[in-house]
Amino acid sequence: NAGVTQTPKFRILKIGQSMTLQCTQDMNHNYMYWYRQDPGMGLKLIYYSVGAGITDKGEVPNGYNVSRSTTEDFPLRLELAAPSQTSVYFCASRSGENYGYTFGSGTRLTVV
Amino acid sequence: RKEVEQDPGPFNVPEGATVAFNCTYSNSASQSFFWYRQDCRKEPKLLMSVYSSGNEDGRFTAQLNRASQYISLLIRDSKLSDSATYLCVVTHLYNFNKFYFGSGTKLNVKP
């Protein structure tokens, strides 16, 4: 049982480039989330999804886009990368309202 | 005011010590509460949920005080392997999809 899998683990982007961070889970969870964590800071919610075909913005959605075509996959798209997007990105899922998250191992992104 | 506030620490304690962390939250409509553990350069992992009546899991005890709007985590008989950052997390009654994370409290357990 793989849980939540994120790829890539590390990436360096140049300013203005685009990329997609992949996230997939095999637990049949309806709820999926993208967070970013800056050094010494708490996690900030970027986007979330409560099921296939349904997505919504979190606290810091600007500069990002998501899609949820299947229950398993929830990719995060960065368009026109900026240095302010240098961060660690975590994908998470959970099965229901009162349950905690299962996190992926993260993607460390540096924009130079 | 931040949704969730924690003392960043670090808390430096010897092995075998008992250590307690507090976390305060600002929204009285907060509904669910969790403690997560995050090792350096790793993802957060769920340590325990926090129930209204308090709950215990081995050496770990979590308490909730709704009147004063804080939760606590007590670790007894600290082990070297307990060294990590402990994150306090709350959700709201009317928006359970938004988990609010504290910045974390760093614990260093020394031999």
Coordinates of N, CA and C in Angstrom, one line a residue, chain B:
Chain B
R1 N -4.5 38.2 14.1 CA -4.1 37.1 15.0 C -4.1 35.8 14.2
K2 N -3.0 35.0 14.5 CA -2.9 33.7 13.8 C -4.0 32.8 14.3
E3 N -4.5 31.9 13.4 CA -5.5 30.9 13.8 C -4.9 30.0 14.9
V4 N -3.7 29.6 14.7 CA -3.1 28.6 15.7 C -1.7 29.1 16.0
E5 N -1.4 29.1 17.3 CA -0.1 29.6 17.8 C 0.5 28.6 18.7
Q6 N 1.8 28.5 18.4 CA 2.6 27.5 19.2 C 3.9 28.2 19.6
D7 N 4.5 27.9 20.7 CA 5.8 28.3 21.1 C 6.8 27.5 20.2
P8 N 7.6 28.2 19.4 CA 8.5 27.5 18.5 C 9.6 26.7 19.1
G9 N 9.9 27.0 20.4 CA 11.0 26.3 21.1 C 12.3 26.8 20.6
P10 N 13.4 26.0 20.6 CA 13.3 24.6 20.9 C 13.2 24.2 22.4
F11 N 12.6 23.1 22.7 CA 12.6 22.5 24.0 C 13.8 21.5 24.0
N12 N 14.7 21.8 24.9 CA 15.9 20.8 25.0 C 15.7 20.1 26.3
V13 N 15.5 18.8 26.3 CA 15.3 18.0 27.5 C 16.1 16.8 27.5
P14 N 16.5 16.2 28.7 CA 17.2 15.0 28.7 C 16.3 13.8 28.5
E15 N 16.9 12.7 28.1 CA 16.1 11.4 28.0 C 15.5 11.2 29.3
G16 N 14.2 10.7 29.2 CA 13.5 10.3 30.4 C 12.7 11.4 31.0
A17 N 12.9 12.6 30.5 CA 12.1 13.8 31.0 C 10.7 13.7 30.5
T18 N 9.8 14.5 31.2 CA 8.5 14.7 30.8 C 8.4 16.2 30.2
V19 N 7.8 16.3 29.1 CA 7.7 17.6 28.4 C 6.3 17.9 27.9
A20 N 5.9 19.1 28.0 CA 4.5 19.5 27.6 C 4.6 20.6 26.7
F21 N 3.7 20.5 25.6 CA 3.5 21.6 24.7 C 2.1 22.1 24.7
N22 N 1.9 23.4 24.6 CA 0.6 24.0 24.5 C 0.4 24.6 23.1
C23 N -0.8 24.7 22.7 CA -1.1 25.3 21.4 C -2.4 26.1 21.6
T24 N -2.5 27.3 21.2 CA -3.8 28.1 21.4 C -4.4 28.3 20.0
Y25 N -5.7 28.3 20.0 CA -6.4 28.6 18.7 C -7.4 29.7 18.9
S26 N -7.6 30.5 17.8 CA -8.4 31.7 18.0 C -9.8 31.6 17.7
N27 N -10.2 30.6 16.9 CA -11.6 30.5 16.5 C -12.4 29.5 17.4
S28 N -13.4 30.1 18.1 CA -14.2 29.2 19.0 C -15.0 28.2 18.3
A29 N -15.1 28.3 17.0 CA -15.9 27.3 16.2 C -15.0 26.1 15.7
S30 N -13.8 26.1 16.2 CA -12.9 25.0 15.9 C -13.5 23.7 16.3
Q31 N -13.3 22.7 15.4 CA -14.1 21.5 15.6 C -13.2 20.2 15.9
S32 N -12.2 20.1 15.1 CA -11.4 18.9 15.2 C -9.9 19.3 15.5
F33 N -9.2 18.5 16.3 CA -7.9 18.9 16.7 C -6.9 17.7 16.6
F34 N -5.7 18.0 16.2 CA -4.8 16.9 15.9 C -3.4 17.4 16.4
W35 N -2.5 16.5 16.7 CA -1.1 16.7 16.8 C -0.4 15.9 15.7
Y36 N 0.5 16.6 15.0 CA 1.3 15.9 14.0 C 2.8 16.0 14.4
R37 N 3.5 15.1 14.0 CA 5.0 15.1 14.2 C 5.7 15.3 12.8
Q38 N 6.7 16.1 12.8 CA 7.4 16.3 11.5 C 8.9 16.2 11.8
D39 N 9.5 15.2 11.2 CA 11.0 15.1 11.3 C 11.6 16.0 10.3
C40 N 12.9 16.3 10.5 CA 13.6 17.3 9.6 C 13.5 16.8 8.2
R41 N 13.1 17.7 7.3 CA 13.0 17.4 5.9 C 12.1 16.3 5.5
K42 N 11.1 16.0 6.4 CA 10.2 14.9 6.1 C 8.7 15.5 6.1
E43 N 7.8 14.7 5.7 CA 6.4 15.1 5.7 C 5.8 15.0 7.1
P44 N 4.8 15.8 7.5 CA 4.2 15.6 8.8 C 3.5 14.3 8.8
K45 N 3.5 13.7 10.0 CA 2.7 12.4 10.2 C 1.8 12.6 11.4
L46 N 0.6 12.0 11.3 CA -0.4 12.1 12.4 C 0.1 11.4 13.6
L47 N 0.2 12.1 14.7 CA 0.6 11.5 16.0 C -0.7 11.1 16.7
M48 N -1.6 12.0 16.9 CA -2.9 11.6 17.5 C -3.9 12.7 17.3
S49 N -5.2 12.2 17.3 CA -6.3 13.2 17.4 C -6.5 13.6 18.8
V50 N -7.1 14.7 19.0 CA -7.4 15.2 20.4 C -8.9 15.2 20.6
Y51 N -9.3 14.5 21.6 CA -10.8 14.3 21.9 C -11.1 15.2 23.1
S52 N -12.4 15.6 23.1 CA -12.8 16.5 24.2 C -12.5 16.0 25.6
S53 N -12.6 14.7 25.8 CA -12.4 14.1 27.1 C -10.9 13.8 27.4
G54 N -10.0 14.2 26.4 CA -8.6 13.9 26.5 C -8.4 12.4 26.1
N55 N -7.2 12.2 25.7 CA -6.9 10.8 25.3 C -5.4 10.6 25.4
E56 N -5.1 9.3 25.5 CA -3.7 8.8 25.8 C -3.3 7.8 24.8
D57 N -2.1 7.8 24.4 CA -1.6 6.7 23.5 C -0.1 6.5 23.9
G58 N 0.0 5.4 24.8 CA 1.3 5.1 25.3 C 1.9 6.2 26.1
R59 N 3.0 6.8 25.7 CA 3.7 7.8 26.5 C 3.1 9.2 26.2
F60 N 2.2 9.3 25.3 CA 1.6 10.6 24.8 C 0.2 10.8 25.3
T61 N 0.0 12.0 25.9 CA -1.4 12.4 26.3 C -1.8 13.7 25.7
A62 N -2.9 13.8 25.2 CA -3.5 15.0 24.6 C -4.7 15.5 25.4
Q63 N -4.7 16.8 25.6 CA -5.9 17.4 26.3 C -6.4 18.6 25.5
L64 N -7.7 18.8 25.6 CA -8.4 19.9 25.0 C -9.1 20.7 26.0
N65 N -8.9 22.0 26.0 CA -9.6 22.9 26.9 C -10.3 23.9 26.0
R66 N -11.6 23.7 25.8 CA -12.4 24.5 24.9 C -12.6 25.9 25.5
A67 N -12.8 26.0 26.8 CA -13.1 27.3 27.4 C -11.9 28.3 27.2
S68 N -10.7 27.7 27.3 CA -9.5 28.6 27.2 C -8.9 28.5 25.8
Q69 N -9.5 27.7 25.0 CA -9.1 27.5 23.6 C -7.6 27.1 23.4
Y70 N -7.3 26.0 24.1 CA -6.0 25.5 23.9 C -6.0 24.0 23.9
I71 N -5.0 23.4 23.3 CA -4.8 22.0 23.4 C -3.3 21.8 23.8
S72 N -3.1 20.6 24.4 CA -1.8 20.3 25.0 C -1.4 18.9 24.6
L73 N -0.1 18.7 24.6 CA 0.5 17.4 24.3 C 1.6 17.2 25.4
L74 N 1.4 16.1 26.1 CA 2.4 15.7 27.1 C 3.1 14.4 26.7
I75 N 4.4 14.5 26.8 CA 5.2 13.3 26.4 C 6.0 12.9 27.7
R76 N 5.8 11.7 28.1 CA 6.4 11.1 29.3 C 7.6 10.3 28.9
D77 N 8.6 10.2 29.7 CA 9.8 9.3 29.5 C 10.3 9.5 28.1
S78 N 10.7 10.7 27.8 CA 11.2 11.1 26.5 C 12.3 10.2 26.0
K79 N 12.2 9.9 24.7 CA 13.2 9.1 24.0 C 14.0 10.0 23.0
L80 N 15.2 9.6 22.7 CA 15.9 10.3 21.6 C 15.1 10.4 20.3
S81 N 14.4 9.3 20.1 CA 13.6 9.3 18.8 C 12.4 10.2 18.8
D82 N 12.1 10.8 20.0 CA 11.0 11.8 20.0 C 11.4 13.2 19.5
S83 N 12.7 13.3 19.3 CA 13.2 14.6 18.7 C 12.6 14.9 17.4
A84 N 11.9 16.0 17.3 CA 11.1 16.3 16.0 C 10.4 17.7 16.3
T85 N 9.7 18.1 15.3 CA 8.8 19.3 15.4 C 7.4 18.8 15.5
Y86 N 6.7 19.3 16.5 CA 5.3 18.9 16.8 C 4.4 20.0 16.3
L87 N 3.5 19.6 15.4 CA 2.6 20.6 14.8 C 1.2 20.4 15.4
C88 N 0.6 21.5 15.8 CA -0.8 21.6 16.3 C -1.7 21.9 15.1
V89 N -2.8 21.2 14.9 CA -3.7 21.4 13.8 C -5.1 21.5 14.2
V90 N -5.9 22.5 13.7 CA -7.3 22.6 14.0 C -8.1 22.7 12.8
T91 N -9.4 22.3 12.8 CA -10.3 22.6 11.7 C -11.5 23.3 12.3
H92 N -12.3 23.9 11.4 CA -13.4 24.6 11.8 C -14.7 23.9 11.6
L93 N -15.7 24.1 12.3 CA -17.0 23.5 12.2 C -17.6 23.8 10.8
Y94 N -17.5 25.0 10.3 CA -18.1 25.3 9.1 C -17.3 25.2 7.9
N95 N -16.0 24.8 8.0 CA -15.1 24.6 6.9 C -14.1 23.6 7.2
F96 N -14.6 22.3 7.3 CA -13.7 21.3 7.7 C -12.6 20.9 6.8
N97 N -12.7 21.5 5.6 CA -11.6 21.3 4.6 C -10.4 22.1 4.8
K98 N -10.5 23.1 5.7 CA -9.3 23.9 6.0 C -8.7 23.5 7.3
F99 N -7.6 22.9 7.2 CA -6.8 22.6 8.4 C -5.9 23.7 8.6
Y100 N -5.9 24.2 9.8 CA -5.0 25.3 10.2 C -3.8 24.7 11.0
F101 N -2.6 24.9 10.5 CA -1.4 24.4 11.1 C -0.7 25.5 11.9
G102 N -0.3 25.1 13.1 CA 0.7 25.9 13.8 C 2.0 25.8 13.1
S103 N 2.9 26.7 13.5 CA 4.3 26.7 12.9 C 5.2 25.6 13.5
G104 N 4.7 25.0 14.6 CA 5.4 23.9 15.2 C 6.3 24.2 16.4
T105 N 6.4 23.2 17.3 CA 7.3 23.4 18.4 C 8.4 22.3 18.3
K106 N 9.7 22.8 18.3 CA 10.8 21.8 18.1 C 11.2 21.2 19.4
L107 N 11.4 19.9 19.4 CA 11.8 19.2 20.6 C 13.1 18.5 20.3
N108 N 14.1 18.8 21.2 CA 15.4 18.1 21.1 C 15.6 17.3 22.4
V109 N 15.6 15.9 22.3 CA 15.9 15.1 23.4 C 17.3 14.7 23.4
K110 N 18.0 15.0 24.5 CA 19.5 14.8 24.6 C 19.8 13.6 25.4
P111 N 20.9 12.9 25.1 CA 21.3 11.7 25.9 C 21.7 12.1 27.3

